[in-house]
Amino acid sequence: MTAKLEPNVMTKVSSWLNGDYDIDTKQSIQQLIDEGNDTELTDAFYKDLEFGTGGLRGLIGIGSNRMNRYTVGTATQGLANYLNKAFPNEAKSVAVAYDSRIKSDEFAKIIADIFSANGISVYLFEGLRPTPELSFAIRLLGCKSGVVVTASHNPKEYNGYKAYWTDGSQVVAPHDTNIINEVNAITSIDQVKFDGDASKITKIGTEVDEKYINHILSLSISKGALERQKDLKIVYTPLHGTGVTLVPQLLAKMGFEAVTMIEEQAEPKGNGQFPTVVYPNPEESEAMSKAVEKAKEIDADLVMGTDPDSDRVGIAVKNHHGEIQLLNGNQTASVLIYYLLNAWKDAGKLTGTQFVCKTIVTTDLIDKMAAAYDVKCYNTLTGFKYIAQVIREKEGQEQFIGGGEESYGYLIGDAVRDKDAIASCAMIAELTAYAKDKGLSLFDMLMEIYKQFGFYYEGLISLTKKGKSGADEIQQMMADFRANPPKTIAGSPVVRMDDYKALTTTDFKSGNTVAIPSGEMGIESSNVLQFFTEDGTKFTCRPSGTEPKIKFYVGVRAALEKNEDFDSVYASLKEKVKAIGEELNLK
């Protein structure tokens, strides 16, 4: 074996070559050794896949740092061990779902087999299904846990594994670290029980679909507008993912009669290859381009696109120039929350005990709107599992209206405990019909929000840093910002720094540092820094928990007096965000 490999990498490579792994895996490892491919060997074995904000996620391939039969098996055995310890002498069941990615169905079968081999009953979806439906199924079927095989909107080379708890939310403390401890306690692949018990595996499908769809239909607010605007022109693309299983029939049940699907993206073709897009991510304009072109062709009112596991949705609408314009996640979240707040107010349902919830990197426009309606707005760490944690902690005391995050994930109501693009598609279509019923577009509604509460603009600067060297570089960038915080941003003095790793807030004017409360309300120690300036700019640094990236979120704001000011204000704020990136040397 090459002497250039670090000792921990050499140890792991040897354990895979000499352990009870299949011959194809061993031959692939040996080929890398023979080729002297130290970079690939190091990346594949320098660490074990860990649970981040979205669970287990990585490139598909051989090695401890890749998604494969053995890493999936080890994670599942660890979760099964924890479930058997957490719920001793109880009958236990789990739900398992999967998306359209490479090996998703294969991994789901492995997961089901391992749970069943450990005496745990399994509800396995008969075909690909959206992630939010798994959350719904866990609650519906009284499961102790659940797993969905997906890498959400990552490139096609990735797959992943999201673990869920009894309330249908992704696992949070202490369960996440306890599961990791159980996984780490597995010292040999021989400890993984791969031989399943078919008598403990039950296939589920249309019966859960029906109950899930009926739940979403029950969330409808403006039924009259839906009836009057049934000819609303909608273009929808599932981007080769799971949305095709539910969104079209849901829109039809709502009464919409002019829905156009992008047929070449309507089926999960290519075994997870996503052949018509570079990335199956509705945040990317390229991924939405076919739907946008179709919308221009047929003069559509609304474009919607869901990612492969249908927990995120991107939209486009006609702007004030009559052009189809993509909205970002902050804008869509703001319009959704605004619509819900107005609807609850009009129905006389706001009693002072309601709340909305968002992540700390999502637009502060939502905080301002919520305050105007006397509704609390809670802010959590990045990751929808933290929003679900707040919902759980407030059950029986306060009522959840809706929530969201800047990365195109939203939730309406509390029957699902993860971001839900299926329900979001329904509500976005409804609010577009509601606006049109009043002679407005969804974009007009956004303009009304900006005029009433101020123009908030957010930009994201995302830097990809691959491999071990990239991970080291990301950690150094965070250390530098922590040790030498910027004194000014875009000419405005930095007045406050929130360090979520140390759980402290520092007021630079007074010099005082106080603790950030943790352990509840979606806050715990996390490697995140936020800086706030005198003029209201917010700058956040955060390494991604699911991708080899470091992300910088920049939020700026200004007044908007009238619709025709939009273009100039938008251009100036966009330029300000760009200038901040250059000023802070984000590259």
Coordinates of C-alpha atoms in Angstrom, one line a residue:
M1 CA 0.0 0.0 0.0
T2 CA 1.3 3.5 -0.8
A3 CA 3.3 5.1 2.0
K4 CA 1.8 8.5 1.1
L5 CA -1.5 7.7 2.8
E6 CA -2.1 9.0 6.3
P7 CA -2.0 6.2 9.0
N8 CA -5.8 6.5 9.7
V9 CA -6.6 6.1 6.0
M10 CA -4.2 3.1 5.7
T11 CA -5.9 1.5 8.7
K12 CA -9.4 1.9 7.2
V13 CA -8.3 0.7 3.7
S14 CA -6.7 -2.4 5.3
S15 CA -9.9 -3.2 7.3
W16 CA -12.0 -3.1 4.1
L17 CA -9.5 -5.2 2.1
N18 CA -9.4 -7.8 4.9
G19 CA -12.9 -7.6 6.2
D20 CA -16.2 -9.3 5.2
Y21 CA -16.8 -7.0 2.2
D22 CA -17.9 -8.2 -1.3
I23 CA -15.3 -9.0 -3.9
D24 CA -16.2 -6.2 -6.2
T25 CA -15.6 -3.6 -3.4
K26 CA -12.2 -5.1 -2.6
Q27 CA -11.2 -5.2 -6.3
S28 CA -12.2 -1.5 -6.7
I29 CA -10.1 -0.6 -3.6
Q30 CA -7.1 -2.6 -4.9
Q31 CA -7.4 -0.9 -8.3
L32 CA -7.1 2.5 -6.7
I33 CA -4.0 1.3 -4.8
D34 CA -2.5 -0.1 -8.0
E35 CA -3.1 3.2 -9.8
G36 CA -1.5 5.1 -6.9
N37 CA -4.7 7.2 -6.7
D38 CA -4.0 8.5 -3.2
T39 CA -6.4 11.5 -3.5
E40 CA -9.4 9.2 -4.1
L41 CA -8.4 6.8 -1.5
T42 CA -7.9 9.6 1.1
D43 CA -11.3 11.2 0.2
A44 CA -13.0 7.8 0.4
F45 CA -11.5 6.7 3.7
Y46 CA -10.2 9.7 5.7
K47 CA -13.4 9.8 7.8
D48 CA -16.8 8.2 8.3
L49 CA -20.0 9.8 7.0
E50 CA -21.6 11.8 9.7
F51 CA -25.1 13.1 10.5
G52 CA -25.3 16.8 9.4
T53 CA -28.3 19.1 9.2
G54 CA -29.8 16.7 6.7
G55 CA -28.5 13.4 8.0
L56 CA -26.1 11.1 6.2
R57 CA -25.1 12.3 2.7
G58 CA -22.2 11.6 0.4
L59 CA -20.9 10.5 -3.0
I60 CA -21.9 7.0 -4.0
G61 CA -18.9 4.7 -4.1
I62 CA -16.6 2.6 -2.0
G63 CA -15.2 3.6 1.3
S64 CA -16.2 4.8 4.8
N65 CA -16.8 8.3 3.5
R66 CA -19.1 7.2 0.7
M67 CA -22.7 6.0 0.3
N68 CA -22.7 2.3 -0.2
R69 CA -24.2 -0.9 1.2
Y70 CA -21.9 -0.9 4.2
T71 CA -22.1 2.7 5.3
V72 CA -25.9 2.5 4.9
G73 CA -25.9 -0.8 6.7
T74 CA -23.8 0.4 9.6
A75 CA -25.9 3.5 10.0
T76 CA -29.1 1.5 10.0
Q77 CA -27.7 -1.1 12.5
G78 CA -26.7 1.8 14.8
L79 CA -30.2 3.3 14.5
A80 CA -31.8 -0.1 15.1
N81 CA -29.6 -0.7 18.2
Y82 CA -30.6 2.7 19.5
L83 CA -34.3 2.1 18.9
N84 CA -34.1 -1.2 20.8
K85 CA -32.4 0.5 23.7
A86 CA -34.7 3.6 23.7
F87 CA -37.9 1.5 23.5
P88 CA -37.2 -1.8 25.4
N89 CA -40.0 -4.3 25.6
E90 CA -42.1 -2.4 23.1
A91 CA -43.4 -3.3 19.7
K92 CA -41.5 -1.0 17.3
S93 CA -42.1 0.0 13.7
V94 CA -40.4 2.3 11.3
A95 CA -41.3 3.7 7.9
V96 CA -38.9 3.7 4.9
A97 CA -39.2 5.8 1.7
Y98 CA -36.8 6.6 -1.2
D99 CA -36.5 8.9 -4.1
S100 CA -35.4 8.5 -7.7
R101 CA -31.6 8.7 -7.2
I102 CA -29.0 6.1 -8.1
K103 CA -29.3 3.1 -5.8
S104 CA -32.1 4.7 -3.8
D105 CA -34.4 1.6 -4.1
E106 CA -31.5 -0.7 -3.4
F107 CA -30.5 1.2 -0.3
A108 CA -34.2 1.3 0.9
K109 CA -34.4 -2.6 0.6
I110 CA -31.1 -2.9 2.6
I111 CA -32.5 -0.6 5.3
A112 CA -35.8 -2.5 5.5
D113 CA -33.9 -5.8 5.8
I114 CA -31.7 -4.7 8.6
F115 CA -34.5 -3.2 10.7
S116 CA -36.5 -6.4 10.2
A117 CA -33.6 -8.5 11.2
N118 CA -33.4 -6.6 14.4
G119 CA -37.0 -7.4 15.3
I120 CA -38.4 -4.0 14.1
S121 CA -41.5 -4.0 11.9
V122 CA -41.1 -2.0 8.7
Y123 CA -43.5 0.0 6.5
L124 CA -41.7 0.2 3.2
F125 CA -43.2 2.4 0.4
E126 CA -43.9 0.3 -2.7
G127 CA -42.3 2.9 -5.0
L128 CA -40.6 6.3 -4.8
R129 CA -42.4 8.9 -2.6
P130 CA -41.8 12.5 -1.4
T131 CA -39.8 13.0 1.8
P132 CA -42.7 14.9 3.5
E133 CA -45.0 11.9 2.9
L134 CA -42.6 9.8 5.0
S135 CA -42.9 12.3 7.9
F136 CA -46.7 12.2 7.5
A137 CA -46.6 8.3 7.5
I138 CA -44.5 8.1 10.6
R139 CA -47.1 10.1 12.5
L140 CA -50.0 8.4 10.8
L141 CA -48.8 4.8 11.5
G142 CA -47.4 5.5 15.0
C143 CA -43.8 4.6 14.1
K144 CA -40.9 5.1 16.4
S145 CA -38.6 6.2 13.6
G146 CA -38.2 6.4 9.8
V147 CA -35.7 6.7 7.1
V148 CA -35.8 8.3 3.6
V149 CA -33.1 7.6 1.1
T150 CA -32.4 10.8 -0.7
A151 CA -29.7 13.4 -1.3
S152 CA -32.4 16.1 -1.9
H153 CA -31.2 18.5 -4.6
N154 CA -27.5 17.5 -4.6
P155 CA -25.8 16.5 -7.9
K156 CA -26.5 13.0 -9.4
E157 CA -23.3 11.5 -7.9
Y158 CA -24.7 11.8 -4.4
N159 CA -27.2 9.9 -2.3
G160 CA -28.1 10.2 1.4
Y161 CA -30.1 9.0 4.3
K162 CA -32.3 11.1 6.5
A163 CA -33.3 9.6 9.9
Y164 CA -36.6 10.6 11.6
W165 CA -38.0 10.3 15.1
T166 CA -41.4 9.5 16.6
D167 CA -42.9 12.9 15.8
G168 CA -42.0 12.7 12.1
S169 CA -39.1 15.2 12.4
Q170 CA -35.5 14.6 11.6
V171 CA -33.5 13.5 14.6
V172 CA -32.2 16.2 16.9
A173 CA -30.3 16.1 20.3
P174 CA -29.9 13.9 22.1
H175 CA -31.0 11.3 19.7
D176 CA -28.7 12.3 16.8
T177 CA -25.5 12.0 18.9
N178 CA -26.8 8.8 20.6
I179 CA -27.4 7.3 17.2
I180 CA -23.9 8.3 16.1
N181 CA -22.5 6.7 19.2
E182 CA -24.3 3.5 18.4
V183 CA -23.0 3.6 14.8
N184 CA -19.4 4.3 16.1
A185 CA -19.7 1.3 18.5
I186 CA -20.0 -1.0 15.5
T187 CA -16.4 -2.2 15.1
S188 CA -17.0 -4.8 12.4
I189 CA -19.3 -5.1 9.4
D190 CA -20.1 -8.6 10.8
Q191 CA -22.2 -6.9 13.5
V192 CA -24.6 -5.6 10.8
K193 CA -27.6 -7.9 10.3
F194 CA -28.1 -7.8 6.6
D195 CA -30.4 -10.9 6.4
G196 CA -34.0 -9.5 6.6
D197 CA -37.2 -11.0 7.9
A198 CA -39.8 -10.7 5.2
S199 CA -42.6 -11.3 7.6
K200 CA -41.8 -8.0 9.3
I201 CA -41.9 -5.9 6.1
T202 CA -45.2 -4.4 4.9
K203 CA -45.5 -2.5 1.7
I204 CA -47.5 0.7 1.8
G205 CA -48.5 3.2 -0.9
T206 CA -51.9 4.5 -2.2
E207 CA -53.7 4.3 1.1
V208 CA -51.1 6.6 2.7
D209 CA -51.1 8.8 -0.4
E210 CA -54.9 9.4 -0.1
K211 CA -54.7 10.4 3.5
Y212 CA -51.8 12.7 2.9
I213 CA -53.6 14.4 0.0
N214 CA -56.7 14.8 2.0
H215 CA -54.7 16.4 4.8
I216 CA -53.3 18.9 2.3
L217 CA -56.7 19.7 0.9
S218 CA -57.9 20.4 4.4
L219 CA -55.4 23.3 4.7
S220 CA -57.2 25.2 1.9
I221 CA -58.2 28.7 2.9
S222 CA -59.7 30.4 -0.2
K223 CA -62.0 27.8 -1.7
G224 CA -64.1 30.5 -3.5
A225 CA -61.1 31.9 -5.3
L226 CA -60.1 28.3 -6.3
E227 CA -63.5 27.8 -7.9
R228 CA -63.4 31.1 -9.7
Q229 CA -59.8 30.8 -10.9
K230 CA -59.8 27.1 -11.9
D231 CA -58.4 28.1 -15.3
L232 CA -55.2 29.6 -13.6
K233 CA -52.4 28.6 -15.9
I234 CA -49.8 26.6 -14.0
V235 CA -46.6 25.0 -15.3
Y236 CA -45.1 22.3 -13.2
T237 CA -41.9 20.2 -13.3
P238 CA -40.9 17.4 -10.9
L239 CA -37.3 17.6 -12.2
H240 CA -37.3 13.8 -12.6
G241 CA -38.2 13.3 -9.0
T242 CA -40.9 12.1 -6.6
G243 CA -43.2 15.1 -7.1
V244 CA -44.7 13.5 -10.1
T245 CA -46.4 10.9 -7.8
L246 CA -48.6 13.5 -6.1
V247 CA -48.5 17.1 -7.3
P248 CA -50.4 16.7 -10.5
Q249 CA -53.3 14.8 -8.9
L250 CA -53.3 17.2 -5.9
L251 CA -53.7 20.2 -8.2
A252 CA -56.5 18.4 -10.1
K253 CA -58.3 17.7 -6.9
M254 CA -58.1 21.4 -6.0
G255 CA -59.9 22.1 -9.2
F256 CA -57.2 23.5 -11.4
E257 CA -57.9 22.6 -15.1
A258 CA -55.0 24.3 -16.9
V259 CA -51.9 22.6 -15.4
T260 CA -49.1 21.8 -17.9
M261 CA -46.4 19.4 -16.9
I262 CA -42.9 19.4 -18.5
E263 CA -43.2 15.9 -19.9
E264 CA -39.4 15.3 -20.5
Q265 CA -38.9 15.9 -16.8
A266 CA -42.1 14.1 -15.6
E267 CA -40.5 10.7 -15.1
P268 CA -37.5 9.7 -13.0
K269 CA -35.6 8.7 -16.1
G270 CA -32.0 7.6 -16.3
N271 CA -31.8 5.8 -13.0
G272 CA -31.1 9.0 -11.1
Q273 CA -29.1 10.6 -13.9
F274 CA -31.4 13.7 -14.2
P275 CA -30.7 13.8 -17.9
T276 CA -32.3 17.2 -18.7
V277 CA -30.6 19.3 -16.0
V278 CA -27.1 19.9 -14.7
Y279 CA -28.3 19.9 -11.0
P280 CA -31.9 18.9 -10.1
N281 CA -32.1 21.9 -7.8
P282 CA -35.1 24.3 -8.2
E283 CA -32.8 27.0 -6.7
E284 CA -30.9 27.0 -10.0
S285 CA -32.3 28.9 -12.9
E286 CA -30.9 26.3 -15.3
A287 CA -33.0 23.6 -13.6
M288 CA -36.1 25.7 -14.0
S289 CA -35.4 26.8 -17.6
K290 CA -37.6 24.4 -19.5
A291 CA -40.6 25.2 -17.2
V292 CA -39.9 28.9 -17.6
E293 CA -39.8 28.6 -21.4
K294 CA -43.0 26.8 -21.4
A295 CA -44.6 29.4 -19.2
K296 CA -43.6 32.1 -21.7
E297 CA -45.0 30.1 -24.5
I298 CA -48.4 29.6 -23.0
D299 CA -48.5 32.9 -20.9
A300 CA -48.7 31.0 -17.6
D301 CA -49.5 32.7 -14.3
L302 CA -47.3 30.4 -12.2
V303 CA -44.3 28.1 -12.6
M304 CA -43.4 25.5 -9.9
G305 CA -40.6 23.0 -9.8
T306 CA -39.9 20.4 -7.0
D307 CA -36.5 18.8 -6.2
P308 CA -36.0 15.0 -6.4
D309 CA -37.4 14.2 -3.0
S310 CA -40.0 17.0 -3.1
D311 CA -39.1 18.8 0.1
R312 CA -38.2 22.0 -1.8
V313 CA -40.0 24.0 -4.4
G314 CA -38.9 26.8 -6.7
I315 CA -41.4 29.2 -8.4
A316 CA -41.6 31.8 -11.1
V317 CA -44.3 34.4 -11.7
K318 CA -45.1 37.3 -14.0
N319 CA -43.3 40.5 -12.7
H320 CA -44.4 44.1 -13.1
H321 CA -43.1 44.1 -16.6
G322 CA -45.1 41.1 -17.6
E323 CA -42.0 38.9 -17.7
I324 CA -41.6 35.5 -16.1
Q325 CA -39.3 36.0 -13.1
L326 CA -37.9 33.4 -10.7
L327 CA -38.4 34.2 -7.0
N328 CA -35.9 33.2 -4.4
G329 CA -36.6 31.2 -1.3
N330 CA -36.9 34.3 1.0
Q331 CA -39.4 35.9 -1.4
T332 CA -41.5 32.8 -1.6
A333 CA -41.4 32.2 2.1
S334 CA -42.4 35.9 2.7
V335 CA -45.5 35.7 0.4
L336 CA -46.6 32.4 1.9
I337 CA -46.4 33.7 5.5
Y338 CA -48.1 36.9 4.5
Y339 CA -51.0 35.0 2.9
L340 CA -51.3 32.8 5.9
L341 CA -51.2 35.7 8.4
N342 CA -53.9 37.6 6.5
A343 CA -56.1 34.5 6.2
W344 CA -55.8 33.7 9.9
K345 CA -56.6 37.4 10.7
D346 CA -59.6 37.5 8.4
A347 CA -60.9 34.3 10.0
G348 CA -60.6 35.8 13.5
K349 CA -58.1 33.0 14.4
L350 CA -55.3 35.2 15.7
T351 CA -55.6 35.1 19.5
G352 CA -52.0 35.9 20.5
T353 CA -51.0 32.3 21.0
Q354 CA -50.0 31.7 17.3
F355 CA -46.4 31.6 15.9
V356 CA -44.4 31.2 12.8
C357 CA -40.9 29.8 12.6
K358 CA -37.9 30.2 10.4
T359 CA -34.1 29.7 10.4
I360 CA -31.6 32.4 11.5
V361 CA -30.4 32.8 7.9
T362 CA -33.9 33.4 6.5
T363 CA -35.1 36.9 5.8
D364 CA -35.9 39.1 8.7
L365 CA -38.9 40.4 6.7
I366 CA -40.9 37.5 8.2
D367 CA -40.1 38.7 11.7
K368 CA -41.3 42.1 10.9
M369 CA -44.6 40.9 9.3
A370 CA -45.3 38.5 12.2
A371 CA -44.8 41.4 14.7
A372 CA -47.3 43.5 12.8
Y373 CA -49.9 40.7 13.3
D374 CA -49.0 40.2 16.9
V375 CA -47.7 36.7 16.0
K376 CA -44.5 35.4 17.5
C377 CA -41.6 34.5 15.2
Y378 CA -39.1 32.0 16.4
N379 CA -35.7 31.7 14.8
T380 CA -33.7 28.4 14.8
L381 CA -30.5 27.1 13.5
T382 CA -30.3 26.0 9.9
G383 CA -32.1 22.7 9.3
F384 CA -35.9 22.1 9.3
K385 CA -35.4 19.6 12.2
Y386 CA -35.0 22.6 14.4
I387 CA -38.2 24.2 13.3
A388 CA -39.9 20.8 14.0
Q389 CA -38.3 20.9 17.5
V390 CA -40.0 24.3 18.2
I391 CA -43.3 22.9 17.0
R392 CA -42.9 19.9 19.3
E393 CA -41.9 22.1 22.3
K394 CA -44.8 24.5 21.8
E395 CA -47.5 21.8 21.3
G396 CA -50.4 22.4 23.6
Q397 CA -49.3 26.0 24.4
E398 CA -49.0 27.8 21.1
Q399 CA -50.3 27.1 17.6
F400 CA -48.1 26.8 14.6
I401 CA -49.2 28.6 11.4
G402 CA -46.4 28.1 9.0
G403 CA -42.7 28.4 8.6
G404 CA -39.8 28.3 6.1
E405 CA -36.2 28.7 5.2
E406 CA -34.3 30.6 2.5
S407 CA -33.3 27.3 0.8
Y408 CA -36.8 26.8 -0.7
G409 CA -38.3 24.7 2.1
Y410 CA -41.7 25.6 3.6
L411 CA -44.3 24.0 5.9
I412 CA -48.0 24.8 6.5
G413 CA -49.6 23.3 9.6
D414 CA -48.1 20.7 11.8
A415 CA -49.2 17.3 10.5
V416 CA -45.9 17.0 8.7
R417 CA -42.7 17.8 10.6
D418 CA -40.3 18.5 7.7
K419 CA -40.3 20.9 4.8
D420 CA -43.1 20.0 2.4
A421 CA -43.0 20.9 -1.2
I422 CA -46.2 19.0 -1.9
A423 CA -48.3 21.1 0.5
S424 CA -46.3 24.2 -0.5
C425 CA -47.2 23.7 -4.2
A426 CA -50.9 23.5 -3.2
M427 CA -50.7 26.7 -1.1
I428 CA -48.7 28.6 -3.6
A429 CA -51.1 27.7 -6.4
E430 CA -54.0 28.8 -4.1
L431 CA -52.5 32.1 -3.1
T432 CA -51.8 32.9 -6.8
A433 CA -55.5 32.1 -7.5
Y434 CA -56.5 34.3 -4.5
A435 CA -54.3 37.2 -5.8
K436 CA -55.7 36.8 -9.4
D437 CA -59.2 36.8 -8.0
K438 CA -58.4 40.3 -6.7
G439 CA -56.9 41.4 -10.0
L440 CA -53.4 41.0 -8.8
S441 CA -50.5 38.7 -9.5
L442 CA -48.4 36.9 -6.9
F443 CA -45.6 39.4 -7.8
D444 CA -48.0 42.3 -7.1
M445 CA -48.6 40.8 -3.7
L446 CA -44.8 40.8 -3.1
M447 CA -44.7 44.4 -4.0
E448 CA -47.4 45.2 -1.5
I449 CA -45.3 43.5 1.2
Y450 CA -42.2 45.5 0.3
K451 CA -44.1 48.8 0.3
Q452 CA -45.7 48.0 3.7
F453 CA -42.7 46.5 5.5
G454 CA -39.6 47.5 3.6
F455 CA -37.6 45.9 0.8
Y456 CA -35.4 43.1 2.1
Y457 CA -32.9 41.5 -0.2
E458 CA -30.8 38.5 0.6
G459 CA -27.8 37.1 -1.3
L460 CA -26.0 33.8 -0.9
I461 CA -22.3 33.3 -1.7
S462 CA -21.5 29.6 -1.7
L463 CA -17.9 28.3 -2.0
T464 CA -17.2 24.6 -2.8
K465 CA -14.2 23.2 -1.0
K466 CA -13.8 19.5 -1.8
G467 CA -12.0 16.7 0.0
K468 CA -10.0 16.8 3.2
S469 CA -8.0 19.9 2.1
G470 CA -11.2 21.7 1.4
A471 CA -12.6 20.8 4.8
D472 CA -9.5 22.1 6.4
E473 CA -9.8 25.3 4.5
I474 CA -13.4 25.8 5.5
Q475 CA -12.5 25.4 9.2
Q476 CA -9.6 27.9 8.8
M477 CA -12.0 30.5 7.2
M478 CA -14.4 30.2 10.2
A479 CA -11.4 30.5 12.7
D480 CA -10.2 33.6 10.9
F481 CA -13.7 35.3 11.1
R482 CA -14.0 34.3 14.7
A483 CA -10.6 35.6 15.7
N484 CA -10.7 38.8 13.5
P485 CA -14.3 39.9 13.1
P486 CA -14.9 42.6 10.5
K487 CA -15.2 46.1 12.0
T488 CA -17.3 47.5 9.2
I489 CA -19.4 45.9 6.4
A490 CA -20.2 48.1 3.4
G491 CA -19.2 51.2 5.4
S492 CA -21.5 50.5 8.3
P493 CA -20.0 49.6 11.7
V494 CA -20.5 46.1 13.0
V495 CA -22.4 46.4 16.3
R496 CA -23.0 42.8 17.2
M497 CA -21.6 39.3 16.7
D498 CA -23.5 36.1 17.5
D499 CA -21.3 33.0 17.8
Y500 CA -23.4 29.9 17.9
K501 CA -20.4 27.7 18.5
A502 CA -19.6 29.5 21.7
L503 CA -23.3 30.3 22.2
T504 CA -22.5 34.0 22.9
T505 CA -23.6 37.4 21.7
T506 CA -21.1 40.2 21.8
D507 CA -22.2 43.9 21.7
F508 CA -19.2 45.7 20.2
K509 CA -20.5 49.1 21.4
S510 CA -20.6 48.2 25.1
G511 CA -18.1 45.3 24.9
N512 CA -20.5 43.1 26.8
T513 CA -20.8 39.4 25.9
V514 CA -23.8 37.4 27.1
A515 CA -24.9 33.8 26.6
I516 CA -27.3 32.7 23.9
P517 CA -29.9 30.4 25.5
S518 CA -29.6 26.8 24.2
G519 CA -30.9 23.3 24.6
E520 CA -34.4 24.2 23.4
M521 CA -36.2 26.3 20.8
G522 CA -34.0 25.0 18.0
I523 CA -30.7 26.3 19.3
E524 CA -27.6 24.4 20.2
S525 CA -23.9 24.8 19.7
S526 CA -23.2 25.0 16.0
N527 CA -20.3 26.4 13.9
V528 CA -22.2 29.5 12.8
L529 CA -21.2 33.2 13.0
Q530 CA -23.5 36.2 12.5
F531 CA -22.5 39.9 12.2
F532 CA -25.0 42.8 12.4
T533 CA -24.3 46.3 11.3
E534 CA -25.7 49.7 12.3
D535 CA -27.6 50.0 9.0
G536 CA -29.4 46.7 9.4
T537 CA -27.2 44.5 7.2
K538 CA -26.8 40.9 8.5
F539 CA -23.9 38.7 7.5
T540 CA -23.8 35.0 8.3
C541 CA -21.0 32.4 7.9
R542 CA -21.9 28.7 8.0
P543 CA -20.2 25.5 6.8
S544 CA -22.8 23.3 5.1
G545 CA -23.7 20.2 7.0
T546 CA -24.5 18.2 3.9
E547 CA -22.1 19.4 1.2
P548 CA -18.4 20.3 0.9
K549 CA -19.3 24.0 1.0
I550 CA -19.0 27.1 3.2
K551 CA -22.0 29.5 2.8
F552 CA -22.2 33.2 3.4
Y553 CA -25.6 34.8 3.7
V554 CA -25.9 38.6 3.2
G555 CA -29.1 40.4 4.1
V556 CA -29.6 44.1 3.2
R557 CA -32.7 46.3 3.2
A558 CA -34.1 49.6 2.0
A559 CA -37.4 51.4 1.6
L560 CA -39.7 50.9 -1.4
E561 CA -42.2 53.6 -2.0
K562 CA -43.9 52.4 -5.2
N563 CA -43.8 49.6 -7.8
E564 CA -41.7 51.6 -10.3
D565 CA -38.9 51.9 -7.6
F566 CA -38.5 48.2 -7.6
D567 CA -35.9 47.9 -10.4
S568 CA -33.6 50.6 -9.1
V569 CA -33.8 49.5 -5.4
Y570 CA -33.3 45.9 -6.4
A571 CA -30.2 46.7 -8.5
S572 CA -28.7 48.8 -5.7
L573 CA -29.2 46.1 -3.1
K574 CA -27.9 43.4 -5.4
E575 CA -24.8 45.5 -6.0
K576 CA -24.4 46.0 -2.3
V577 CA -24.4 42.3 -1.7
K578 CA -21.8 41.8 -4.4
A579 CA -19.6 44.5 -3.0
I580 CA -19.8 43.0 0.5
G581 CA -18.5 39.6 -0.9
E582 CA -15.6 41.4 -2.5
E583 CA -14.9 43.5 0.6
L584 CA -14.7 40.4 2.8
N585 CA -12.6 38.5 0.2
L586 CA -15.1 35.6 0.0
K587 CA -13.4 33.3 -2.5

